[in-house]
Tab-separated table of C-alpha atoms in Angstrom:
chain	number	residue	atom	x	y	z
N	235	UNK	CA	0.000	0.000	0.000
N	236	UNK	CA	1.408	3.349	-1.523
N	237	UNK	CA	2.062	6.255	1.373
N	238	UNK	CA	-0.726	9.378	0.848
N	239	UNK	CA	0.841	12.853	0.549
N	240	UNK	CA	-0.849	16.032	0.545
N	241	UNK	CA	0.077	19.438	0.805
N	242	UNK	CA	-3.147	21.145	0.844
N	243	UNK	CA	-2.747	23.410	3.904
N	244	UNK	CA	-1.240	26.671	4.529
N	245	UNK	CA	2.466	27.550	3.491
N	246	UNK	CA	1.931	24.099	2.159
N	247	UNK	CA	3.556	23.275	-1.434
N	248	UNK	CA	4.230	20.195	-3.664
N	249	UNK	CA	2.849	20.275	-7.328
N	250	UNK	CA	2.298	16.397	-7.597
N	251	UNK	CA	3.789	13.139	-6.459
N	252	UNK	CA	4.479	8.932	-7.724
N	253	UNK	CA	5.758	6.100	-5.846
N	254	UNK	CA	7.844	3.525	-7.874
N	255	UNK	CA	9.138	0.608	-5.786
N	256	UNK	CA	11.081	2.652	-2.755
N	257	UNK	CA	11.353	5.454	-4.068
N	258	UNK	CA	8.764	8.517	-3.771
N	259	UNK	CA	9.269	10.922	-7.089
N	260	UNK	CA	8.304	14.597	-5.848
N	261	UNK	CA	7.141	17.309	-8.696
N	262	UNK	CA	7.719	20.966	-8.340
N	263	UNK	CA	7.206	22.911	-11.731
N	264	UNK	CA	10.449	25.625	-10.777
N	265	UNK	CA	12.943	24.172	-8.297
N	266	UNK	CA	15.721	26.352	-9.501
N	267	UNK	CA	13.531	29.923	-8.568
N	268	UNK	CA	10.640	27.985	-6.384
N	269	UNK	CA	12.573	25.207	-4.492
N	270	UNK	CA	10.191	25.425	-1.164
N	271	UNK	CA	8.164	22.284	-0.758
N	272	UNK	CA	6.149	21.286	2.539
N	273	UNK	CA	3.674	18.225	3.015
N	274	UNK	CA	2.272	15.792	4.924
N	275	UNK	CA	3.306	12.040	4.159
N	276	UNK	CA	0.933	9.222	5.579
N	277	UNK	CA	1.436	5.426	6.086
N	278	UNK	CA	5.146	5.278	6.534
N	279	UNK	CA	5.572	3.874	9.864
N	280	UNK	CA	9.008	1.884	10.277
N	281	UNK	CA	9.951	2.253	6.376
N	282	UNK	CA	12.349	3.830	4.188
N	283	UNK	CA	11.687	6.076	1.438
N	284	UNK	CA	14.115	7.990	-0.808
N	285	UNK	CA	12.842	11.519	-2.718
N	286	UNK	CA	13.406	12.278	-5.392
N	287	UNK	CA	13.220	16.102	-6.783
N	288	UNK	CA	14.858	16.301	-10.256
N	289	UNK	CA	16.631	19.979	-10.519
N	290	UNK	CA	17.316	21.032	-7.078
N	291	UNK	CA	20.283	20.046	-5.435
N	292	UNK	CA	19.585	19.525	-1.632
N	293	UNK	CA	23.301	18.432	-0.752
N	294	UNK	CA	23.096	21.302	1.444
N	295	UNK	CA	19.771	22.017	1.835
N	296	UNK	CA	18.212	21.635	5.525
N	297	UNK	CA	15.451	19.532	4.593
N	298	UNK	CA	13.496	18.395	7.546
N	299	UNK	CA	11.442	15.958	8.931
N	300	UNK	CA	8.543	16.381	11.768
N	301	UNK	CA	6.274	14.061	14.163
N	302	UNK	CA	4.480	17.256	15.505
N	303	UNK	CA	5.183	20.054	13.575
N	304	UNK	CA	7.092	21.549	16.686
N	305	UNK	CA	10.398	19.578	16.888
N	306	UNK	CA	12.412	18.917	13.835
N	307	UNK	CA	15.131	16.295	12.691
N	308	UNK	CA	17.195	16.384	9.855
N	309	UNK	CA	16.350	13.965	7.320
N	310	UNK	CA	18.749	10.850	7.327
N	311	UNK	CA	21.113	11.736	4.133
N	312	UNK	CA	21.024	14.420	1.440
N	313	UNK	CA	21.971	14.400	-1.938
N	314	UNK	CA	21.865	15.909	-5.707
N	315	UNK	CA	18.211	15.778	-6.410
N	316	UNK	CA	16.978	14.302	-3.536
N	317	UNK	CA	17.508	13.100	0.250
N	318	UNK	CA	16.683	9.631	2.383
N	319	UNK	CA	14.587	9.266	5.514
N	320	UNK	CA	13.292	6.485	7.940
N	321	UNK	CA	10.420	7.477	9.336
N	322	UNK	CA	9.538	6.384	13.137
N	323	UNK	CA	6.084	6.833	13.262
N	324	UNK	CA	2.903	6.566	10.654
N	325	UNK	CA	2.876	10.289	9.521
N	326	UNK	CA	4.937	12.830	8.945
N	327	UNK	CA	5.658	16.435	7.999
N	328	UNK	CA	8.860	16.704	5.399
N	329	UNK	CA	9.938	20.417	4.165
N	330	UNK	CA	12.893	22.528	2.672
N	331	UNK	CA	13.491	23.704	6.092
N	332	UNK	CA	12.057	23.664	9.228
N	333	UNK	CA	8.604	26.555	8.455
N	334	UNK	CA	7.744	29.571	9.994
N	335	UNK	CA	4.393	30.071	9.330
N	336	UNK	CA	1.446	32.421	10.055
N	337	UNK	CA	0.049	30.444	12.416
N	338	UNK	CA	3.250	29.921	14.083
N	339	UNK	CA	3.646	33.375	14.211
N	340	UNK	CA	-0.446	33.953	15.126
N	341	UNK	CA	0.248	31.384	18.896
N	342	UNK	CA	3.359	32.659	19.329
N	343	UNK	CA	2.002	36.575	19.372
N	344	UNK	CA	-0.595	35.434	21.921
N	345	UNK	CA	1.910	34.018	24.022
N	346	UNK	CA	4.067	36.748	24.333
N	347	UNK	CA	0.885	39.020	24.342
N	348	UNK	CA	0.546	37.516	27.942
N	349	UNK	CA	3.420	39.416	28.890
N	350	UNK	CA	3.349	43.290	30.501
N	351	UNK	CA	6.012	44.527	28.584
N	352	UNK	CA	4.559	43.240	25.192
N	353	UNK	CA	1.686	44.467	22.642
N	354	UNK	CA	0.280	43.510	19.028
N	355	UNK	CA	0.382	46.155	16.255
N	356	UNK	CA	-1.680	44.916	13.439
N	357	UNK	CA	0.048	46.541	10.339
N	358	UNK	CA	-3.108	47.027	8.238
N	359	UNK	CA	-5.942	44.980	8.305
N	360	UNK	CA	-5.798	42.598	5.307
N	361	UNK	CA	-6.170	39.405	5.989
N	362	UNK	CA	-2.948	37.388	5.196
N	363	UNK	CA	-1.388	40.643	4.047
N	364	UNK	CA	0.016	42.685	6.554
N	365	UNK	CA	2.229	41.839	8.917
N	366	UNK	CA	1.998	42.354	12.873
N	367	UNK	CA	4.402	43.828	14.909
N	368	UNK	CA	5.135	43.471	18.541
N	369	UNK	CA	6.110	46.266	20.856
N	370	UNK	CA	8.123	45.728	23.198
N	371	UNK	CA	8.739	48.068	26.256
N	372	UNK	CA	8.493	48.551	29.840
N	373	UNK	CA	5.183	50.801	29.492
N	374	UNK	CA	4.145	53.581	31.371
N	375	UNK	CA	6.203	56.903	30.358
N	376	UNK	CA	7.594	55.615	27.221
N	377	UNK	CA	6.200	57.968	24.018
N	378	UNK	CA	9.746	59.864	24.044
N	379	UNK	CA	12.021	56.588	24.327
N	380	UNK	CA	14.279	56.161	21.559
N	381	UNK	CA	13.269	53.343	18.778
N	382	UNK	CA	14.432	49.939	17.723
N	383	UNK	CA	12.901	48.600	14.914
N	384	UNK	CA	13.703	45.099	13.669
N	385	UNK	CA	12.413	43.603	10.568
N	386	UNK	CA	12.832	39.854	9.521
N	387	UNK	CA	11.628	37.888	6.524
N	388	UNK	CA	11.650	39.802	3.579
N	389	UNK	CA	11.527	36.971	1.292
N	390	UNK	CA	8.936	34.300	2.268
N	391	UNK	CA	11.531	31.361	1.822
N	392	UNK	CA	14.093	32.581	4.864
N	393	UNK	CA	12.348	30.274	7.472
N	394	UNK	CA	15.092	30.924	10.286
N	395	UNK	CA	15.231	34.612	10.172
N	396	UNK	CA	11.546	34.519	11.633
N	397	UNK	CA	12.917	32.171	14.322
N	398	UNK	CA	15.620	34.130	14.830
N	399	UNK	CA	13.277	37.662	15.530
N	400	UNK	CA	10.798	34.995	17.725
N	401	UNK	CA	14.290	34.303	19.677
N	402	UNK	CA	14.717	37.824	20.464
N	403	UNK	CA	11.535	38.576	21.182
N	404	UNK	CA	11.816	36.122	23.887
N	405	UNK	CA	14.526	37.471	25.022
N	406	UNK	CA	13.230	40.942	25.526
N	407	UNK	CA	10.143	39.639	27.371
N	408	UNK	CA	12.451	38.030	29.543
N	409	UNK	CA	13.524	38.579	33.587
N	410	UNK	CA	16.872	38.619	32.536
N	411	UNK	CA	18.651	41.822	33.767
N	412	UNK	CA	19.916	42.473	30.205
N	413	UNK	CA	16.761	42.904	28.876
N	414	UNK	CA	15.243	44.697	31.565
N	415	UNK	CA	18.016	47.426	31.190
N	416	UNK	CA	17.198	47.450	27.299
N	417	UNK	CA	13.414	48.115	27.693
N	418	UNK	CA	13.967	50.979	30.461
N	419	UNK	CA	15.871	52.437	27.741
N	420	UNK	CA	14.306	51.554	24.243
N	421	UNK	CA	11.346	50.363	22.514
N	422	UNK	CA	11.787	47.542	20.421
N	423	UNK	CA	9.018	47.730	17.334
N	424	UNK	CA	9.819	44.152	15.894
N	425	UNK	CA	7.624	42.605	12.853
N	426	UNK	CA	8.804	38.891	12.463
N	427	UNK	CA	7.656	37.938	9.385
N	428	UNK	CA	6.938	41.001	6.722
N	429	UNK	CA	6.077	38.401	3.835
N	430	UNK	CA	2.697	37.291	5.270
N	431	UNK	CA	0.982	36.615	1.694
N	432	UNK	CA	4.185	34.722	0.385
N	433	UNK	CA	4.212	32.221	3.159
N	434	UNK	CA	0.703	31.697	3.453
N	435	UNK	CA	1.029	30.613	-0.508
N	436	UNK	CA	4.205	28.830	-0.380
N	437	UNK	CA	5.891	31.158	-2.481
N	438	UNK	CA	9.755	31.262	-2.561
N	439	UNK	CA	10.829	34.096	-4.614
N	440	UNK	CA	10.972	37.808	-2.980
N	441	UNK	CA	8.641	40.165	-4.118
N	442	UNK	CA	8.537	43.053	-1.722
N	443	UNK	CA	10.890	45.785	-2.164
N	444	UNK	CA	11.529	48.872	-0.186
N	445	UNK	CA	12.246	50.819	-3.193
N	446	UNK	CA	9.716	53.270	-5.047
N	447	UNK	CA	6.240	54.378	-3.137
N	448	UNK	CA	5.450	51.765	-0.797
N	449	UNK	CA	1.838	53.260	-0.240
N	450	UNK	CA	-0.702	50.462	-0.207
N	451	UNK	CA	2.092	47.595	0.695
N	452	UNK	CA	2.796	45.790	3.876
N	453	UNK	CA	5.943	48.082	4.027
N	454	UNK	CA	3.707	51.390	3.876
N	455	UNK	CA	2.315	50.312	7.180
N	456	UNK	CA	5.491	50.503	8.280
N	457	UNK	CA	6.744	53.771	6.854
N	458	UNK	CA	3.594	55.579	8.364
N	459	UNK	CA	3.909	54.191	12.078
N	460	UNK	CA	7.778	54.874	11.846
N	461	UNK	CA	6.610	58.707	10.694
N	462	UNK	CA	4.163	58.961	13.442
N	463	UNK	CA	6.762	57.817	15.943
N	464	UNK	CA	9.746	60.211	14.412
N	465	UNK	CA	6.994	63.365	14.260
N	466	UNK	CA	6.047	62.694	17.706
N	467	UNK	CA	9.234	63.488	19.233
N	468	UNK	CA	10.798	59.723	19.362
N	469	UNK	CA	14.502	59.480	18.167
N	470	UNK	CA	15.281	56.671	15.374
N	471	UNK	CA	17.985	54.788	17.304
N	472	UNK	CA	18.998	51.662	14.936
N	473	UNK	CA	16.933	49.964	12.217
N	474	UNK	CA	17.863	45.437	11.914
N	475	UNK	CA	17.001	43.559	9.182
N	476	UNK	CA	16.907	39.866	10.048
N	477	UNK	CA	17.784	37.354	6.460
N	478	UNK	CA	18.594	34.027	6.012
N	479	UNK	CA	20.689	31.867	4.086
N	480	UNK	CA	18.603	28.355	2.853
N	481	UNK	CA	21.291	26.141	1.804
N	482	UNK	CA	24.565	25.978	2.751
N	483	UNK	CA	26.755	27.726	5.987
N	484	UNK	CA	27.891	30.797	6.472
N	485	UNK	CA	26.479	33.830	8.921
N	486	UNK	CA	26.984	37.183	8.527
N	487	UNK	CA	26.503	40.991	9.782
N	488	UNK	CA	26.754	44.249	8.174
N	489	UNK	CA	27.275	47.258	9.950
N	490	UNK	CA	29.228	50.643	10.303
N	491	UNK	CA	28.575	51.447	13.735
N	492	UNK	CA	30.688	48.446	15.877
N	493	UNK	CA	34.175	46.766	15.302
N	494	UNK	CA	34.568	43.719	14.292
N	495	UNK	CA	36.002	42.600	17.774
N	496	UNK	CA	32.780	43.417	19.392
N	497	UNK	CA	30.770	41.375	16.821
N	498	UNK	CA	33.050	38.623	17.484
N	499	UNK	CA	32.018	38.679	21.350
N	500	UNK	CA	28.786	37.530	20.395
N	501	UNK	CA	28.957	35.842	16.844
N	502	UNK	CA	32.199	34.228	16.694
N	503	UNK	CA	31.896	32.580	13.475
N	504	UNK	CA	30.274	35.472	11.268
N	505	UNK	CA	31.527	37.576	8.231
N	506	UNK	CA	31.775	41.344	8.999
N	507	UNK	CA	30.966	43.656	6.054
N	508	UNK	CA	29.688	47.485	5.936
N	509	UNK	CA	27.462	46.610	2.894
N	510	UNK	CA	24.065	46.608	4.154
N	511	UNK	CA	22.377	45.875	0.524
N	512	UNK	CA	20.706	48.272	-1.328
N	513	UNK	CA	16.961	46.638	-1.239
N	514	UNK	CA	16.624	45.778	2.652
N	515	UNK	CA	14.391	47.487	5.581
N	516	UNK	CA	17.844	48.974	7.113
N	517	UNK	CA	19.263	50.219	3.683
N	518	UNK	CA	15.689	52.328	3.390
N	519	UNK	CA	15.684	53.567	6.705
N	520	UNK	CA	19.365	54.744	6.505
N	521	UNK	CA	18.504	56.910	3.647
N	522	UNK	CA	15.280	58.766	5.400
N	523	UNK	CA	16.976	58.795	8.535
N	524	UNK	CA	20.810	59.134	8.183
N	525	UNK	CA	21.811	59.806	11.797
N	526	UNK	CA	19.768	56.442	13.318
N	527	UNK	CA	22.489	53.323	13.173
N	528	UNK	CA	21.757	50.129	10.970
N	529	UNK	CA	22.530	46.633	11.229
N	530	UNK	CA	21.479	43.174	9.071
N	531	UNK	CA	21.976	39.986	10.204
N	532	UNK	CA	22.499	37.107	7.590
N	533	UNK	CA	21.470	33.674	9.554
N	534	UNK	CA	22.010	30.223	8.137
N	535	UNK	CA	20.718	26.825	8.641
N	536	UNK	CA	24.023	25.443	9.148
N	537	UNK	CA	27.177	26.336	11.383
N	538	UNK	CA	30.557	25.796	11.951
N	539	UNK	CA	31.793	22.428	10.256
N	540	UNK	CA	28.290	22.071	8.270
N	541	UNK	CA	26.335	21.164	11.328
N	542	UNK	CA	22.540	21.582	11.034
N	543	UNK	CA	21.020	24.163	13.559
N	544	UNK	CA	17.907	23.694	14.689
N	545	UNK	CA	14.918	25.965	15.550
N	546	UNK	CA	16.182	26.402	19.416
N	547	UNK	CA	19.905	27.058	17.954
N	548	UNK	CA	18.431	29.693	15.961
N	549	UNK	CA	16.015	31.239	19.135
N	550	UNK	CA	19.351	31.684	20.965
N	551	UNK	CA	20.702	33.618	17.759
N	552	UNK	CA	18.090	36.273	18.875
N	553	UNK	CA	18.990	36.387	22.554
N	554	UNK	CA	22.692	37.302	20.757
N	555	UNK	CA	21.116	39.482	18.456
N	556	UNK	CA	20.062	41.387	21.578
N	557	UNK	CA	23.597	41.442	22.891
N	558	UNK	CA	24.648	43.062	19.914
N	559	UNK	CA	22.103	45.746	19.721
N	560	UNK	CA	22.777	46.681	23.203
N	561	UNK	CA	26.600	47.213	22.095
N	562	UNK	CA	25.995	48.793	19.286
N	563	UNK	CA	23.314	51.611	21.088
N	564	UNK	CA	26.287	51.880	23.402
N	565	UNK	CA	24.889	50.084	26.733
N	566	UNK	CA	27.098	49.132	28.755
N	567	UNK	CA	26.012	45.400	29.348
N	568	UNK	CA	28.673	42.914	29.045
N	569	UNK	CA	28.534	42.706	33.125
N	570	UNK	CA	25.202	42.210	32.465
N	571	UNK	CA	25.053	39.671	30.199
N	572	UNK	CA	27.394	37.629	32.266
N	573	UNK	CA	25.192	37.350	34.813
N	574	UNK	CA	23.656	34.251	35.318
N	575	UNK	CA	19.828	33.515	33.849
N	576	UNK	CA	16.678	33.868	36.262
N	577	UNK	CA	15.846	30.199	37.366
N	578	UNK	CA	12.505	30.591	35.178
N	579	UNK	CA	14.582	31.697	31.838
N	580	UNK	CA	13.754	28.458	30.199
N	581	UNK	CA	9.875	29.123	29.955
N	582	UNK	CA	10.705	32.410	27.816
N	583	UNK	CA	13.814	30.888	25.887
N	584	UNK	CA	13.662	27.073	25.380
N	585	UNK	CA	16.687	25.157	24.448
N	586	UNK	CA	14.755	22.446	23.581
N	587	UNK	CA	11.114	20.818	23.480
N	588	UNK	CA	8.955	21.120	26.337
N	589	UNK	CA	5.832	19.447	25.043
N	590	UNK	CA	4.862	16.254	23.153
N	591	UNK	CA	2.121	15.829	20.293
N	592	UNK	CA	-0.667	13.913	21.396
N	593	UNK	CA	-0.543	10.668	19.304
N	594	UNK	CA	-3.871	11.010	17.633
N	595	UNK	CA	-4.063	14.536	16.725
N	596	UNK	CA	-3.551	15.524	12.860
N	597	UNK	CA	-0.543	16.977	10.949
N	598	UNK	CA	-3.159	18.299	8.195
């Protein structure tokens, strides 16, 4: 009996499917400028099955394999045009990379909406649009505070730089003394995924751009609360624009405003550069407002000596993100950040799985 696929769910995306002896032949119609795929395989308790994806080289492609859609494993072996797994239970979620999707985004935002330093900011009101941002702050006195704004996924196929924002979200909610001495200071405007219509259709390729009149986009939203915020007396302090690499390693940040010593205190491993790109969040902002301090972040699935990062690799990624910023605003928190983490800092900032999917509840 033949395994039953199906992608028909949001973010979702396979174009068809055939099964010939072991092997499972998987159809997408542009690999080389739409390589995202994400379904739901059936019946493959205890068996192997090898993929096969004619064009797209996943040697070094994350491609991912789920039980719950909340913790994700690497699939057994990669390879030109396709990759091996042996699956440990009956169904299964296989994709590209591990997803950030809407509704990821839509339980996470109500979890950290729970918190008194944290609010929701629809951008717009079109459904599966606009994007939401979350405010982050300690409230009370805060309308003249300066202004971090951070703005990930800009092209609906960079997965990990929405779990690297949800990372330093966390953070920022957080007891820990670093982030408590950031939000008397700042507030942190943070939008975690920007491409909400490209990941609710699976899309791969970019198609937002900062350039030209963004009226009536998802980035107009932003241009108008960032006015509102400037004209009310609110100083610009640094702009961040979160991206990600999909295949292959290599991390880096861009930035004019730290050394590369500094950088190295918190991301060891990354390539410095000054070139922020020419079509990003922070490159726009830096031209409206030259005196406010940029930075862009370039994660990847895959560190030092090609080792696969997973989602909670990549949440830590924002707690050093926040590190960063506070060196770069000129905070004086490496003391801080030494310190050791409040006993509950594990319920804000996992470092791995704290729940299990119940056995009979659906991946569809």
């Amino acid at each position: 009996m033949h395994p039953f696929i199906s992608a028909d769910f949001q973010n979702g995306k396979l174009d068809g499917w055939s099964v010939t002896s072991d092997t499972i032949r998987l159809e997408i119609k542009d690999p080389e400028d739409e390589p995202w795929f994400y379904f739901v395989i059936q019946g493959v308790d205890q068996q192997t099955w090898h993929f096969d994806l004619p064009g797209l080289d996943l040697k070094q492609a994350p491609v991912s394999v789920s039980y719950d859609r909340f913790d994700w494993i690497p699939a057994d072996s990669r390879h030109a045009n396709g990759f091996s797994h042996r699956f440990d239970q009956d169904a299964a979620v296989v994709s590209l990379t591990p997803p950030y999707t809407n509704n990821m985004l839509y339980e996470f935002s109500l979890w950290a909406r729970r918190s008194p330093h944290a609010d929701l900011i629809p951008l717009g009101g079109r459904h599966l649009q606009d994007p939401l941002c979350l405010h982050i702050t300690d409230f009370g006195e805060w309308e003249d505070k300066a202004v971090v704004w951070v703005v990930a996924r800009e092209s609906p196929i960079q997965a990990a730089g929405s779990w690297v924002a949800e990372g330093l979200i966390r953070f920022l909610v957080s007891p820990h003394p670093v982030a408590k001495q950031l939000r008397q200071t700042y507030r942190f405007c943070v939008v975690p995924l920007l491409d909400i219509a490209g990941v609710a259709q699976g899309e791969s390729k970019r198609t937002l751009s900062w350039k030209g009149s963004l009226q009536g986009t998802a980035m107009g939203h932003i241009e108008q609360m960032i006015k509102e915020q400037v004209q009310s007396g609110a100083r610009m302090a640094l702009t961040v624009t979160v991206t990600a690499r999909v295949c292959g390693a290599g991390q880096s940040i861009a930035t004019s405003h730290i050394g590369e010593d500094e950088i190295a205190r918190w991301f060891a491993h990354a390539t410095v550069t000054t070139d922020i790109g020419a079509d990003s969040f922070s490159a726009w902002a830096s031209q409206l407002y030259p005196k406010s301090k940029c930075l862009t972040l370039e994660t990847a699935w895959f560190g030092p000596e090609s080792a696969l990062k997973s989602q909670y690799d990549l949440l830590q990624e924002g707690r050093q993100l926040v590190h960063l910023v506070g060196e770069i605003l000129g905070e004086r928190i490496r003391e801080t950040a030494a310190s050791e983490d409040p006993e509950n800092m594990e319920s804000y900032l996992p470092c791995r799985p704290r729940r299990e999917r119940k056995a009979d509840a659906s991946l569809l």
